[in-house]
Coordinates of C-alpha atoms in Angstrom, one line a residue:
Chain A
M1 CA -90.4 -203.5 -166.8
M2 CA -91.7 -203.2 -170.4
K3 CA -95.2 -202.8 -169.1
S4 CA -94.5 -200.0 -166.6
G5 CA -92.5 -198.2 -169.3
K6 CA -95.5 -198.3 -171.6
H7 CA -97.8 -197.0 -168.9
L8 CA -95.5 -194.2 -168.2
Q9 CA -95.3 -193.3 -171.8
R10 CA -99.1 -193.3 -172.1
L11 CA -99.3 -191.1 -168.9
A12 CA -96.8 -188.7 -170.4
S13 CA -98.7 -188.4 -173.7
V14 CA -101.9 -187.7 -171.8
A15 CA -100.2 -185.0 -169.7
T16 CA -98.7 -183.4 -172.8
L17 CA -102.0 -183.4 -174.6
A18 CA -103.7 -181.8 -171.5
A19 CA -101.0 -179.1 -171.3
M20 CA -101.3 -178.4 -175.0
V21 CA -105.2 -178.2 -175.0
T22 CA -105.1 -175.9 -172.0
L23 CA -102.6 -173.6 -173.6
L24 CA -104.4 -173.6 -177.0
W25 CA -107.7 -172.9 -175.1
V26 CA -106.2 -169.9 -173.4
I27 CA -104.8 -168.6 -176.7
I28 CA -108.0 -169.2 -178.6
A29 CA -110.2 -167.6 -175.9
L30 CA -107.9 -164.5 -175.9
C31 CA -107.9 -164.3 -179.7
R32 CA -111.7 -164.6 -179.8
E33 CA -112.2 -161.9 -177.2
G34 CA -109.6 -159.6 -178.7
L35 CA -110.5 -160.1 -182.4
M36 CA -114.2 -159.5 -181.8
H37 CA -113.4 -156.0 -180.6
W38 CA -110.4 -155.5 -182.8
H39 CA -109.6 -152.0 -184.0
W40 CA -106.4 -151.3 -186.0
W41 CA -106.2 -147.9 -184.4
V42 CA -105.2 -149.3 -181.0
L43 CA -101.7 -149.7 -182.6
W44 CA -101.1 -146.0 -182.9
R45 CA -103.6 -144.1 -180.8
R46 CA -102.6 -142.8 -177.4
P47 CA -104.3 -144.3 -174.3
R48 CA -107.2 -142.5 -172.7
E49 CA -107.8 -142.9 -169.0
L50 CA -111.5 -142.2 -168.6
K51 CA -113.0 -142.4 -172.1
A52 CA -113.4 -145.3 -174.5
G53 CA -111.4 -145.3 -177.8
G54 CA -107.9 -145.2 -176.3
G55 CA -105.0 -147.0 -178.0
L56 CA -101.7 -148.6 -177.2
G57 CA -99.3 -146.7 -179.4
P58 CA -96.8 -145.5 -176.8
E59 CA -97.0 -148.8 -175.0
L60 CA -96.1 -150.6 -178.1
I61 CA -93.2 -148.4 -178.9
N62 CA -92.0 -148.6 -175.3
T63 CA -92.2 -152.4 -175.2
L64 CA -90.3 -152.8 -178.5
S65 CA -87.6 -150.2 -177.7
M66 CA -87.0 -151.2 -174.1
V67 CA -86.7 -154.9 -174.9
A68 CA -84.5 -154.2 -177.9
L69 CA -82.3 -151.9 -175.9
A70 CA -82.1 -154.4 -173.0
E71 CA -81.1 -157.1 -175.5
C72 CA -78.5 -154.9 -177.0
L73 CA -77.0 -154.3 -173.6
S74 CA -77.3 -157.8 -172.1
L75 CA -76.3 -159.8 -175.2
P76 CA -72.7 -158.5 -175.5
L77 CA -72.3 -158.7 -171.7
G78 CA -73.7 -162.2 -171.4
L79 CA -72.0 -163.5 -174.5
A80 CA -68.6 -162.1 -173.3
T81 CA -69.1 -163.7 -169.9
A82 CA -70.1 -167.0 -171.5
I83 CA -67.0 -166.9 -173.8
W84 CA -64.8 -166.3 -170.8
L85 CA -66.4 -169.0 -168.8
G86 CA -66.2 -171.5 -171.6
E87 CA -63.0 -170.8 -173.4
A88 CA -60.6 -169.3 -170.8
K89 CA -58.4 -171.6 -168.9
L90 CA -60.2 -171.6 -165.5
P91 CA -59.9 -174.1 -162.7
R92 CA -62.7 -176.5 -162.9
R93 CA -64.1 -175.5 -159.5
V94 CA -64.3 -171.8 -160.4
R95 CA -66.0 -172.6 -163.7
E96 CA -68.6 -174.8 -162.1
G97 CA -69.2 -172.4 -159.3
L98 CA -69.8 -169.5 -161.7
D99 CA -72.0 -171.6 -163.9
G100 CA -74.0 -172.6 -160.9
F101 CA -74.2 -168.9 -159.9
F102 CA -75.7 -167.9 -163.2
I103 CA -78.1 -170.8 -163.3
S104 CA -79.4 -170.0 -159.9
F105 CA -79.6 -166.3 -160.6
Q106 CA -82.1 -167.2 -163.4
S107 CA -84.6 -168.4 -160.8
I108 CA -84.5 -165.2 -158.7
P109 CA -88.0 -163.8 -159.1
A110 CA -88.1 -160.9 -161.5
I111 CA -89.8 -158.7 -159.0
V112 CA -86.9 -159.1 -156.6
V113 CA -84.5 -158.0 -159.4
G114 CA -86.9 -155.1 -159.9
L115 CA -86.8 -154.2 -156.3
V116 CA -83.0 -154.1 -156.3
A117 CA -83.1 -152.0 -159.5
F118 CA -85.6 -149.7 -157.9
E119 CA -83.5 -149.3 -154.7
V120 CA -80.3 -148.5 -156.6
L121 CA -81.5 -146.5 -159.6
V122 CA -84.6 -144.7 -158.2
G123 CA -83.7 -144.7 -154.5
Y124 CA -80.0 -143.9 -154.7
F125 CA -79.4 -142.2 -158.1
H126 CA -82.9 -140.6 -158.1
W127 CA -83.7 -141.7 -161.6
P128 CA -87.4 -141.3 -162.4
L129 CA -89.6 -144.3 -163.1
S130 CA -88.8 -144.3 -166.8
V131 CA -87.8 -146.0 -170.0
A132 CA -84.1 -145.9 -168.9
T133 CA -84.7 -147.4 -165.5
G134 CA -87.0 -150.1 -166.9
T135 CA -84.4 -151.0 -169.6
L136 CA -81.6 -151.4 -167.1
A137 CA -83.8 -153.5 -164.9
L138 CA -84.6 -155.7 -167.9
T139 CA -80.9 -155.9 -168.7
V140 CA -80.0 -157.1 -165.2
L141 CA -82.8 -159.7 -165.4
N142 CA -81.7 -160.9 -168.8
V143 CA -77.9 -161.2 -168.4
P144 CA -77.9 -164.5 -166.5
Q145 CA -80.3 -165.9 -169.0
V146 CA -78.0 -164.9 -171.9
V147 CA -75.0 -166.3 -170.1
V148 CA -76.7 -169.7 -169.5
F149 CA -78.0 -170.1 -173.1
S150 CA -74.8 -168.9 -174.7
R151 CA -72.8 -171.4 -172.6
Q152 CA -75.1 -174.2 -173.7
A153 CA -74.9 -173.1 -177.4
M154 CA -71.1 -172.9 -177.3
A155 CA -70.7 -176.1 -175.3
A156 CA -72.6 -177.9 -178.1
V157 CA -69.8 -176.9 -180.6
P158 CA -67.7 -180.1 -181.1
D159 CA -64.3 -179.9 -179.5
A160 CA -62.9 -181.4 -182.7
W161 CA -63.7 -178.1 -184.5
R162 CA -61.9 -176.1 -181.9
E163 CA -58.9 -178.5 -182.2
G164 CA -59.0 -178.3 -186.0
S165 CA -58.9 -174.5 -185.7
L166 CA -56.1 -174.5 -183.2
A167 CA -54.1 -176.9 -185.3
L168 CA -54.2 -174.5 -188.2
G169 CA -52.5 -171.9 -186.0
A170 CA -55.5 -170.0 -184.6
T171 CA -55.2 -168.5 -181.2
A172 CA -57.9 -169.3 -178.6
L173 CA -59.6 -166.0 -179.2
E174 CA -59.5 -166.4 -183.0
T175 CA -61.0 -169.8 -182.6
V176 CA -63.9 -168.3 -180.6
W177 CA -64.4 -165.6 -183.1
R178 CA -64.0 -167.6 -186.3
M179 CA -65.2 -171.0 -185.3
V180 CA -67.1 -171.2 -182.0
L181 CA -69.4 -168.2 -182.5
P182 CA -70.3 -168.9 -186.2
A183 CA -70.9 -172.5 -185.3
S184 CA -73.2 -171.7 -182.4
L185 CA -74.9 -168.8 -184.1
F186 CA -78.0 -170.7 -185.0
A187 CA -78.6 -171.7 -181.4
L188 CA -77.9 -168.2 -180.2
V189 CA -80.4 -166.7 -182.7
D190 CA -83.0 -169.3 -181.6
Q191 CA -82.5 -168.4 -178.0
L192 CA -82.5 -164.7 -178.7
G193 CA -86.1 -164.9 -180.0
L194 CA -87.2 -166.7 -176.9
S195 CA -85.4 -164.2 -174.7
F196 CA -87.0 -161.3 -176.6
A197 CA -90.5 -162.8 -176.1
R198 CA -89.8 -163.4 -172.4
L199 CA -88.7 -159.8 -171.8
A200 CA -91.7 -158.4 -173.8
G201 CA -94.0 -160.3 -171.5
E202 CA -92.2 -159.1 -168.3
S203 CA -94.5 -157.0 -166.1
A204 CA -93.7 -157.3 -162.4
L205 CA -90.3 -155.6 -162.3
L206 CA -91.4 -152.9 -164.8
I207 CA -94.3 -151.7 -162.6
F208 CA -91.9 -150.0 -160.2
T209 CA -89.0 -149.2 -162.5
A210 CA -90.7 -148.0 -165.8
G211 CA -94.0 -146.9 -164.3
L212 CA -97.7 -147.2 -165.1
N213 CA -98.2 -144.3 -167.5
V214 CA -96.6 -142.9 -170.6
G215 CA -95.2 -139.5 -171.3
P216 CA -96.2 -137.1 -174.1
H217 CA -93.4 -138.5 -176.3
W218 CA -90.8 -141.2 -176.1
G219 CA -87.7 -140.3 -174.1
W220 CA -85.1 -141.8 -171.9
F221 CA -86.5 -140.3 -168.7
Q222 CA -90.2 -140.4 -169.8
P223 CA -92.5 -142.8 -168.0
G224 CA -92.2 -146.1 -169.9
E225 CA -95.3 -148.2 -169.4
T226 CA -95.1 -151.4 -171.6
L227 CA -97.9 -153.5 -173.1
A228 CA -97.7 -156.2 -170.4
V229 CA -97.9 -153.6 -167.6
H230 CA -100.7 -151.8 -169.4
L231 CA -102.6 -155.0 -169.7
W232 CA -102.4 -155.5 -165.9
Q233 CA -103.2 -151.9 -165.2
V234 CA -106.2 -151.7 -167.5
R235 CA -107.7 -154.9 -166.1
T236 CA -107.2 -154.1 -162.4
E237 CA -107.7 -150.4 -162.1
G238 CA -108.7 -149.2 -165.5
L239 CA -111.6 -146.7 -165.6
M240 CA -112.3 -146.6 -169.3
P241 CA -115.6 -148.2 -170.3
D242 CA -114.1 -150.4 -172.9
R243 CA -111.5 -151.9 -170.6
A244 CA -112.4 -155.5 -171.2
A245 CA -112.0 -155.2 -174.9
L246 CA -108.9 -153.1 -174.6
A247 CA -107.3 -155.6 -172.3
A248 CA -108.0 -158.4 -174.8
E249 CA -106.6 -156.3 -177.7
T250 CA -103.5 -155.6 -175.6
G251 CA -103.2 -159.3 -175.1
I252 CA -103.4 -159.9 -178.8
V253 CA -100.7 -157.4 -179.6
L254 CA -98.5 -158.9 -176.9
L255 CA -99.1 -162.3 -178.2
A256 CA -98.3 -161.2 -181.8
I257 CA -95.0 -159.7 -180.7
T258 CA -94.1 -162.9 -178.8
A259 CA -95.1 -165.1 -181.8
L260 CA -93.3 -163.0 -184.3
A261 CA -90.1 -162.9 -182.1
I262 CA -90.2 -166.7 -181.7
F263 CA -91.2 -167.6 -185.2
G264 CA -88.8 -165.1 -186.8
S265 CA -85.8 -166.2 -184.8
K266 CA -86.8 -169.9 -185.5
V267 CA -86.9 -169.4 -189.2
W268 CA -83.6 -167.5 -189.2
S269 CA -82.0 -170.1 -187.0
L270 CA -83.1 -173.0 -189.2
R271 CA -81.7 -171.3 -192.2
L272 CA -78.4 -170.9 -190.5
K273 CA -78.5 -174.5 -189.3
A274 CA -79.5 -175.8 -192.7
Y275 CA -76.3 -174.3 -194.0
Q276 CA -74.3 -176.1 -191.3
S277 CA -75.6 -179.6 -191.8
G278 CA -75.9 -179.4 -195.5
P279 CA -78.4 -180.8 -198.0
G280 CA -77.2 -184.3 -197.6
G281 CA -78.2 -184.3 -194.0
G282 CA -74.9 -184.0 -192.4
G283 CA -71.3 -185.1 -191.8
P284 CA -69.9 -188.3 -190.4
Chain B
M1 CA -29.2 -189.2 -196.0
A2 CA -31.4 -186.1 -196.3
R3 CA -31.4 -183.2 -193.9
V4 CA -33.0 -183.8 -190.5
K5 CA -36.3 -182.0 -190.3
I6 CA -37.6 -183.1 -186.9
Q7 CA -35.4 -184.2 -184.1
M8 CA -36.7 -185.4 -180.7
Q9 CA -34.6 -186.0 -177.7
S10 CA -35.8 -187.8 -174.6
V11 CA -39.3 -186.6 -175.0
S12 CA -41.6 -187.7 -172.2
V13 CA -45.3 -186.7 -171.7
W14 CA -47.5 -187.3 -168.7
Y15 CA -51.2 -186.8 -168.3
G16 CA -51.3 -186.1 -164.6
A17 CA -49.3 -188.9 -163.0
Q18 CA -50.0 -191.2 -166.0
P19 CA -47.0 -191.5 -168.3
A20 CA -48.0 -191.5 -172.0
L21 CA -44.6 -191.1 -173.7
R22 CA -41.3 -192.1 -172.1
Q23 CA -37.9 -190.9 -173.2
V24 CA -38.6 -190.9 -176.9
S25 CA -35.7 -189.9 -179.2
L26 CA -35.9 -189.9 -183.0
D27 CA -35.0 -188.1 -186.1
V28 CA -37.2 -187.6 -189.2
A29 CA -35.5 -186.7 -192.5
E30 CA -36.8 -183.9 -194.6
G31 CA -39.4 -185.1 -197.1
A32 CA -39.7 -188.5 -195.6
V33 CA -42.8 -190.3 -194.5
L34 CA -42.5 -191.8 -191.0
A35 CA -45.2 -194.3 -189.9
L36 CA -45.8 -194.9 -186.3
I37 CA -47.3 -198.2 -185.4
G38 CA -48.1 -199.9 -182.1
P39 CA -50.9 -201.3 -179.9
S40 CA -53.7 -199.0 -178.8
G41 CA -52.8 -196.6 -176.1
C42 CA -49.0 -196.9 -176.8
G43 CA -48.6 -193.2 -177.1
K44 CA -48.6 -192.8 -180.9
S45 CA -51.2 -190.1 -180.9
T46 CA -49.4 -188.3 -178.0
L47 CA -46.2 -188.4 -180.0
L48 CA -48.0 -186.7 -182.9
R49 CA -49.7 -184.1 -180.7
V50 CA -46.5 -183.1 -179.0
I51 CA -45.0 -182.1 -182.3
N52 CA -47.6 -179.3 -182.8
R53 CA -48.0 -178.9 -179.0
L54 CA -51.7 -179.7 -179.2
V55 CA -51.1 -182.0 -176.3
E56 CA -51.0 -179.0 -174.1
R57 CA -54.7 -178.7 -174.4
T58 CA -55.2 -181.7 -172.3
P59 CA -55.5 -180.6 -168.7
E60 CA -52.5 -181.6 -166.5
A61 CA -50.4 -182.6 -169.5
K62 CA -46.7 -182.3 -168.8
I63 CA -43.9 -182.4 -171.4
Q64 CA -40.3 -183.0 -170.8
G65 CA -37.4 -183.2 -173.3
R66 CA -36.5 -181.3 -176.5
I67 CA -37.9 -181.2 -180.0
W68 CA -36.2 -179.3 -182.8
I69 CA -37.8 -178.5 -186.2
D70 CA -35.2 -177.2 -188.6
G71 CA -33.0 -176.8 -185.6
E72 CA -35.4 -174.6 -183.7
D73 CA -36.4 -175.7 -180.2
I74 CA -40.2 -175.8 -180.4
L75 CA -40.8 -176.8 -176.8
R76 CA -39.3 -173.7 -175.4
P77 CA -41.9 -171.6 -173.5
E78 CA -41.6 -168.5 -175.6
M79 CA -42.1 -170.5 -178.9
D80 CA -44.8 -168.8 -181.0
L81 CA -47.5 -171.5 -181.3
V82 CA -49.2 -169.8 -184.2
R83 CA -45.9 -169.9 -186.2
L84 CA -45.3 -173.5 -185.2
R85 CA -48.8 -174.7 -186.2
K86 CA -48.5 -172.8 -189.5
R87 CA -45.5 -174.9 -190.2
V88 CA -46.9 -178.2 -188.9
G89 CA -50.3 -179.1 -190.2
M90 CA -52.5 -181.9 -188.9
I91 CA -55.1 -184.4 -190.2
F92 CA -57.2 -186.1 -187.6
Q93 CA -58.7 -189.5 -187.4
R94 CA -62.3 -188.4 -187.9
P95 CA -62.7 -186.3 -191.0
I96 CA -63.5 -182.9 -189.6
S97 CA -65.2 -180.4 -191.9
F98 CA -65.9 -177.1 -190.3
P99 CA -69.6 -176.0 -190.5
F100 CA -68.9 -173.7 -193.4
S101 CA -68.8 -173.9 -197.2
I102 CA -66.1 -175.9 -198.9
F103 CA -64.4 -172.7 -199.9
D104 CA -64.5 -171.3 -196.4
N105 CA -63.1 -174.5 -195.0
V106 CA -60.0 -174.3 -197.2
A107 CA -59.7 -170.6 -196.8
Y108 CA -59.9 -170.8 -192.9
G109 CA -56.2 -171.0 -192.4
P110 CA -55.0 -168.5 -195.0
R111 CA -57.6 -166.0 -193.7
L112 CA -56.4 -166.6 -190.2
H113 CA -52.9 -165.7 -191.3
G114 CA -54.0 -162.5 -192.8
L115 CA -54.7 -163.3 -196.5
K116 CA -57.6 -161.0 -197.5
D117 CA -57.3 -160.5 -201.2
A118 CA -60.2 -162.4 -202.8
F119 CA -58.3 -163.3 -206.0
E120 CA -55.3 -164.6 -204.1
L121 CA -57.5 -166.6 -201.7
R122 CA -59.3 -168.2 -204.6
R123 CA -56.0 -169.2 -206.1
V124 CA -54.8 -170.7 -202.8
V125 CA -58.0 -172.6 -202.4
E126 CA -57.9 -174.0 -205.9
L127 CA -54.3 -175.0 -205.6
S128 CA -54.8 -176.7 -202.3
L129 CA -57.9 -178.6 -203.5
K130 CA -55.9 -179.7 -206.5
Q131 CA -53.1 -180.9 -204.3
A132 CA -55.6 -182.9 -202.3
A133 CA -57.1 -184.3 -205.4
L134 CA -60.5 -183.0 -204.6
W135 CA -60.7 -180.1 -207.1
D136 CA -62.4 -182.1 -209.9
E137 CA -65.2 -183.2 -207.5
V138 CA -66.0 -179.9 -206.0
R139 CA -65.3 -177.3 -208.7
G140 CA -68.3 -175.1 -209.2
K141 CA -69.7 -176.3 -205.8
L142 CA -67.3 -174.4 -203.6
R143 CA -70.1 -172.4 -201.9
R144 CA -71.9 -175.6 -200.8
P145 CA -71.7 -176.7 -197.2
A146 CA -68.7 -179.0 -196.7
S147 CA -70.8 -181.3 -194.6
G148 CA -72.5 -182.5 -197.7
L149 CA -69.3 -184.3 -198.8
S150 CA -68.7 -187.9 -198.2
G151 CA -66.3 -189.0 -195.5
G152 CA -63.4 -189.6 -197.9
Q153 CA -64.0 -186.3 -199.6
Q154 CA -64.1 -184.6 -196.2
Q155 CA -60.8 -186.1 -195.2
R156 CA -59.2 -184.8 -198.5
L157 CA -60.8 -181.5 -197.7
A158 CA -59.1 -181.6 -194.3
L159 CA -55.8 -182.2 -196.2
A160 CA -56.5 -179.3 -198.5
R161 CA -57.2 -177.1 -195.5
A162 CA -54.0 -178.1 -193.9
L163 CA -52.0 -177.6 -197.2
A164 CA -53.5 -174.2 -197.7
V165 CA -51.4 -172.6 -195.0
N166 CA -48.3 -174.0 -196.7
P167 CA -46.9 -176.2 -194.0
Q168 CA -43.6 -178.1 -194.1
V169 CA -44.6 -181.0 -191.8
I170 CA -47.9 -182.8 -191.9
L171 CA -49.1 -185.0 -189.0
M172 CA -51.7 -187.6 -189.7
D173 CA -53.5 -189.4 -186.9
E174 CA -54.9 -192.6 -188.4
P175 CA -56.2 -190.6 -191.4
T176 CA -57.9 -193.6 -193.0
S177 CA -59.3 -195.5 -190.1
A178 CA -62.8 -194.0 -190.4
L179 CA -62.9 -194.4 -194.2
D180 CA -64.0 -197.1 -196.7
P181 CA -61.2 -198.9 -198.5
G182 CA -61.6 -196.9 -201.7
S183 CA -61.3 -193.6 -199.9
A184 CA -58.5 -194.9 -197.8
A185 CA -56.6 -195.8 -200.9
R186 CA -56.9 -192.3 -202.3
I187 CA -55.5 -190.8 -199.1
E188 CA -52.6 -193.3 -199.3
E189 CA -51.9 -192.2 -202.9
L190 CA -51.9 -188.6 -201.8
V191 CA -49.4 -189.4 -199.0
V192 CA -47.1 -191.0 -201.5
K193 CA -47.5 -187.9 -203.8
L194 CA -46.8 -185.5 -201.0
K195 CA -43.6 -187.4 -200.1
G196 CA -40.5 -185.3 -200.8
Q197 CA -42.4 -182.0 -200.7
Y198 CA -43.6 -182.4 -197.2
T199 CA -42.3 -184.3 -194.1
V200 CA -45.1 -186.6 -193.0
V201 CA -45.5 -188.3 -189.6
M202 CA -48.3 -190.7 -189.7
V203 CA -49.9 -192.8 -187.0
T204 CA -51.6 -195.9 -188.4
H205 CA -53.2 -199.1 -187.2
N206 CA -53.0 -200.5 -190.6
L207 CA -49.7 -202.3 -191.0
Q208 CA -50.0 -202.8 -194.8
Q209 CA -50.6 -199.1 -195.1
A210 CA -47.4 -198.4 -193.2
A211 CA -45.6 -200.8 -195.4
R212 CA -47.0 -199.3 -198.5
V213 CA -46.5 -195.6 -197.9
S214 CA -43.8 -195.0 -195.4
D215 CA -40.0 -194.7 -195.8
F216 CA -39.4 -195.2 -192.1
T217 CA -41.4 -197.0 -189.4
G218 CA -41.3 -196.7 -185.7
Y219 CA -42.8 -199.1 -183.3
L220 CA -44.1 -197.9 -180.0
Q221 CA -45.2 -199.9 -177.0
A222 CA -46.2 -198.5 -173.6
G223 CA -45.0 -195.1 -174.4
R224 CA -41.5 -196.2 -175.5
L225 CA -40.1 -196.2 -179.0
I226 CA -39.0 -199.7 -179.2
E227 CA -37.5 -199.6 -182.7
L228 CA -37.2 -197.3 -185.6
G229 CA -35.8 -198.0 -189.0
E230 CA -36.3 -198.2 -192.7
T231 CA -39.7 -199.6 -193.4
S232 CA -38.5 -202.4 -195.5
V233 CA -36.1 -203.5 -192.7
I234 CA -38.6 -203.2 -189.9
F235 CA -41.2 -205.3 -191.8
T236 CA -38.8 -208.0 -193.0
A237 CA -36.1 -208.2 -190.3
P238 CA -37.0 -206.4 -187.1
R239 CA -34.2 -206.3 -184.6
D240 CA -36.4 -206.3 -181.5
R241 CA -38.4 -209.3 -180.3
R242 CA -41.3 -207.1 -179.3
T243 CA -41.6 -205.5 -182.8
E244 CA -41.6 -208.9 -184.3
A245 CA -44.3 -210.1 -181.9
Y246 CA -46.5 -207.1 -182.8
L247 CA -46.0 -207.5 -186.6
T248 CA -46.9 -211.2 -186.4
G249 CA -50.0 -210.4 -184.5
Q250 CA -49.0 -211.6 -181.1
I251 CA -49.6 -208.3 -179.4
D252 CA -52.7 -206.3 -180.1

C-alpha cells in the first residue's frame, strides 16, 4: 500500500514537471521569437494589410475595452445569481439543479455560445459584427463562470460568521452585504483576474461576433477585432511580409495582458487576504 | 424576587421528526444568571437558540409553545427578528472574530443598526471593549485584524461586539469550553460583573463554572427540563434523582 502510494506520487511529480517544462518551453519560444523582432510602435500603430510595419493599436484597445465591459456586465449578473443561489431559502433540489446547470454551462464550447450570439444579435436584431456584439457574446460566455466561482468563494465563508452576523440583528441581505461579500472579496478578486485573462484570450466566438478587422476609430458598432483574433488572422491569412514577427509580437502583448491580469489580481487578493488572517497567522 | 425577564411556556422544538426540546417551561428573573447544564445533546443549545430564534436557520426546525421577553411574545410570526436580536445578544462556543479589524468587529452591530457618526461609534466601541475587559490590551491597535488576537481575547471581543448593540439579555453557548483555564476565568469574572445589568442565560459543561457564576441552574436531559432552582440548592440538595445522578457523575 505504502509502496504503490510512493510510486503514484513519483509519477505525479514527473507528470507535473513535464507539463511545466512544456508550458515554459512554449512561453520561452514565443518570447524569443517576439522579442527578437520587438517594436514598441506595435502598441499604437494601426494594422496594415499588405505592407510591413503595421501595429496592433486598435486591437489592443478593443481587447481591453471589450473584456472590461464584458466583466462589468457579467460580474454583477453572476454575483447576484450566486448570492441568490447561496443565501436565499431554496429547496435543496432546486439549488443543486441550478448549480449543476451553471457548472455544465461552463463546458459548452465558446464557439457554440458565439453561434447563438450570432444568430440572435446579428441574424435577428441585425447588429453588425462589432464591439457591442462581441462584448455581449463574451458576457454570455462569462456569466456561468462568474456564478460558479462566486458560489465557491461565498461557500468558503464559514457559516459561523453568518450566524454571528444574524445574531447581532442583521437581516439575510445585510449579512451578505456586510459579511459574506467582504469576507469572500479576496477570492473574488483572485478569480476576476483569471476570468479577465481567459476572456482576453478568447478567439473562436469573437470571429463571427466582433469581426476580423477594425474600424477607423473605436465605437460600439465599429468592427471589433481583438488581439487573439488578430493573431489567428495574421498567421492564417495575413498578407503582410512581416506576418511571422507580427504574430509573435501579438502573442507577446496578449501574454503580457494575461500575466498582468493574473499577477495584479493575485497581489491585490493576497493583500486583502493578509488582512483577514492577520499577522499572527490566523484565528482559532 | 425580581421582575421576570424571560418566560417560556411549554416550548418544544423538533428538527424534522427528531424532538430536541420537549415542553420546557421556565422563568428567568431580570439581571439573573441562569446556567443550563446537562449531558451532550440534551437540548441546552437548542434552548438558547430558540430565545433569539436562531434555531429557525436549521432546515426543518419546528417550534411550539410561547416565549415572552418583557411580556412580549417573541415567537409570534410577525415578531421583528432584528429588534429581537438587538435585545438578545449571543456568544458562541468557538470564539468568532469576523474577518475585519478589531474596531470593525465591535462596530459591526452599531453600524448595522444605523450608527454612522464616527465620534459616537468610537465612543461605543471603546465603552464596549472596556466592559469586556479588553480595552487595555487592544487600545492603539484597533485597526489591526481581529484574527491576530488570542482565543481568549477573541471571546472577549465577541462579548464586546454583543454588548455594543446594547442588549438586555445575553445568551452564552459554552463560552469557555474552547479556552485555556486563564482565559476561561476572565470570562467568568466578566459574567459575574455583568450580573444585574444584563440577564444572562449560559449553557455550560463545566459544573464548577455553573456553581461559581450562576444564580439559578437548570438541568436538562433528553430535551426535558428536569429541575430548575437556585444554584446553591441544585448543587447541594437536588430534588430530582436524575439531577443528582448527573451532578455526581453517573450520567455523562
